[in-house]
mmCIF file of C-alpha atoms in Angstrom:
data_model
loop_
_atom_site.group_PDB
_atom_site.id
_atom_site.type_symbol
_atom_site.label_atom_id
_atom_site.label_comp_id
_atom_site.label_asym_id
_atom_site.label_seq_id
_atom_site.Cartn_x
_atom_site.Cartn_y
_atom_site.Cartn_z
ATOM 1 C CA MET G 313 76.671 148.437 88.099
ATOM 2 C CA VAL G 314 77.452 144.964 87.774
ATOM 3 C CA LYS G 315 80.523 143.683 89.307
ATOM 4 C CA GLU G 316 82.585 140.638 87.626
ATOM 5 C CA ASP G 317 83.439 138.171 90.179
ATOM 6 C CA SER G 318 87.240 137.809 89.721
ATOM 7 C CA SER G 319 87.558 134.665 91.765
ATOM 8 C CA ARG G 320 87.947 131.241 89.903
ATOM 9 C CA SER G 321 87.646 127.732 90.789
ATOM 10 C CA THR G 322 89.715 124.707 89.681
ATOM 11 C CA VAL G 323 88.501 121.361 89.632
ATOM 12 C CA ILE G 324 90.633 118.542 89.405
ATOM 13 C CA ASN G 325 89.300 115.048 88.490
ATOM 14 C CA ILE G 326 91.321 111.971 89.572
ATOM 15 C CA SER G 327 90.869 108.840 87.426
ATOM 16 C CA SER G 328 90.063 105.993 89.851
ATOM 17 C CA ASP G 329 91.304 103.428 87.219
ATOM 18 C CA ASN G 330 94.912 103.805 88.045
ATOM 19 C CA VAL G 331 94.956 105.021 91.590
ATOM 20 C CA PRO G 332 96.784 102.192 93.769
ATOM 21 C CA LYS G 333 95.309 100.912 97.122
ATOM 22 C CA ASP G 334 97.116 101.819 100.098
ATOM 23 C CA TYR G 335 96.276 99.287 102.520
ATOM 24 C CA ILE G 336 95.819 101.772 105.521
ATOM 25 C CA THR G 337 92.966 99.527 107.125
ATOM 26 C CA TRP G 338 94.791 96.173 107.092
ATOM 27 C CA SER G 339 97.846 97.886 108.456
ATOM 28 C CA THR G 340 96.219 99.515 111.304
ATOM 29 C CA PHE G 341 94.626 96.210 111.922
ATOM 30 C CA ASN G 342 97.968 94.704 111.959
ATOM 31 C CA THR G 343 99.645 97.480 113.983
ATOM 32 C CA VAL G 344 96.866 96.720 116.790
ATOM 33 C CA PHE G 345 96.344 93.140 116.802
ATOM 34 C CA MET G 346 99.252 91.345 114.934
ATOM 35 C CA ASN G 347 102.415 93.535 115.661
ATOM 36 C CA SER G 348 104.857 90.768 115.488
ATOM 37 C CA CYS G 349 108.424 92.023 115.100
ATOM 38 C CA CYS G 350 106.841 95.380 114.460
ATOM 39 C CA LEU G 351 105.811 94.510 110.965
ATOM 40 C CA GLY G 352 102.464 95.974 111.400
ATOM 41 C CA PHE G 353 103.907 99.224 112.547
ATOM 42 C CA ILE G 354 106.253 99.335 109.547
ATOM 43 C CA ALA G 355 103.283 98.204 107.330
ATOM 44 C CA TYR G 356 101.339 101.220 108.372
ATOM 45 C CA VAL G 357 104.358 103.716 107.983
ATOM 46 C CA PHE G 358 104.296 102.486 104.240
ATOM 47 C CA SER G 359 100.770 103.008 103.940
ATOM 48 C CA VAL G 360 100.992 106.295 105.101
ATOM 49 C CA LYS G 361 103.881 107.090 102.796
ATOM 50 C CA SER G 362 101.709 105.575 99.995
ATOM 51 C CA ARG G 363 98.669 107.832 100.768
ATOM 52 C CA ASP G 364 100.814 110.936 100.963
ATOM 53 C CA ARG G 365 102.404 110.186 97.286
ATOM 54 C CA LYS G 366 98.992 109.623 95.956
ATOM 55 C CA MET G 367 97.919 112.931 97.558
ATOM 56 C CA VAL G 368 100.876 114.434 95.979
ATOM 57 C CA GLY G 369 100.109 112.984 92.454
ATOM 58 C CA ASP G 370 103.108 110.527 92.439
ATOM 59 C CA VAL G 371 101.286 107.538 91.183
ATOM 60 C CA PRO G 372 104.357 105.125 90.659
ATOM 61 C CA GLY G 373 105.798 106.244 94.150
ATOM 62 C CA ALA G 374 102.361 105.648 95.816
ATOM 63 C CA GLN G 375 102.409 101.949 94.035
ATOM 64 C CA ASP G 376 105.914 100.954 95.186
ATOM 65 C CA TYR G 377 105.136 102.350 98.806
ATOM 66 C CA ALA G 378 101.368 100.266 98.497
ATOM 67 C CA THR G 379 103.499 97.072 97.334
ATOM 68 C CA THR G 380 105.829 97.133 100.288
ATOM 69 C CA ALA G 381 103.024 97.837 102.846
ATOM 70 C CA LYS G 382 101.274 94.907 101.080
ATOM 71 C CA ARG G 383 103.976 92.558 101.405
ATOM 72 C CA LEU G 384 104.585 93.967 104.889
ATOM 73 C CA ASN G 385 101.112 93.004 106.160
ATOM 74 C CA ILE G 386 101.207 89.574 104.615
ATOM 75 C CA ALA G 387 104.364 88.657 106.448
ATOM 76 C CA ALA G 388 102.793 89.963 109.549
ATOM 77 C CA VAL G 389 99.875 87.922 109.369
ATOM 78 C CA VAL G 390 101.931 84.675 108.369
ATOM 79 C CA PHE G 391 104.364 85.284 111.298
ATOM 80 C CA SER G 392 101.810 86.156 113.836
ATOM 81 C CA ILE G 393 99.675 82.947 112.946
ATOM 82 C CA ILE G 394 102.959 80.581 113.309
ATOM 83 C CA SER G 395 103.806 82.167 116.215
ATOM 84 C CA PHE G 396 100.075 81.551 117.733
ATOM 85 C CA ILE G 397 100.250 78.227 116.554
ATOM 86 C CA VAL G 398 103.824 77.323 118.208
ATOM 87 C CA LEU G 399 102.386 79.043 121.245
ATOM 88 C CA ILE G 400 99.377 76.718 121.418
ATOM 89 C CA ILE G 401 101.635 73.809 121.058
ATOM 90 C CA ILE G 402 103.975 74.860 123.765
ATOM 91 C CA VAL G 403 101.391 75.480 126.250
ATOM 92 C CA SER G 404 99.631 72.139 125.226
ATOM 93 C CA GLN G 405 102.979 70.092 125.537
ATOM 94 C CA GLN G 406 103.442 71.484 129.263
ATOM 95 C CA ARG G 407 99.959 70.693 130.423
ATOM 96 C CA GLY G 408 99.956 67.314 128.900
#
């Protein structure tokens, strides 16, 4: 007697053409090293939300969160660089 296998498997193919980036690595870097005004941490939160939306299959929602994370990461980098430059100027003025 041959027994039929009643279990079935499902394969889900995700197209990589329209999957948005979630910027999680950039957000983690900004959280650890350039967390001026907590912008890096907020960007990390939005990156995680983007990744969650991507896993659920909500591509437009993931894209919205990813765009917000990208903008916050850019703001964190710019604000941190400006802060470092101002700090260097202040320290050099006091020593000179």
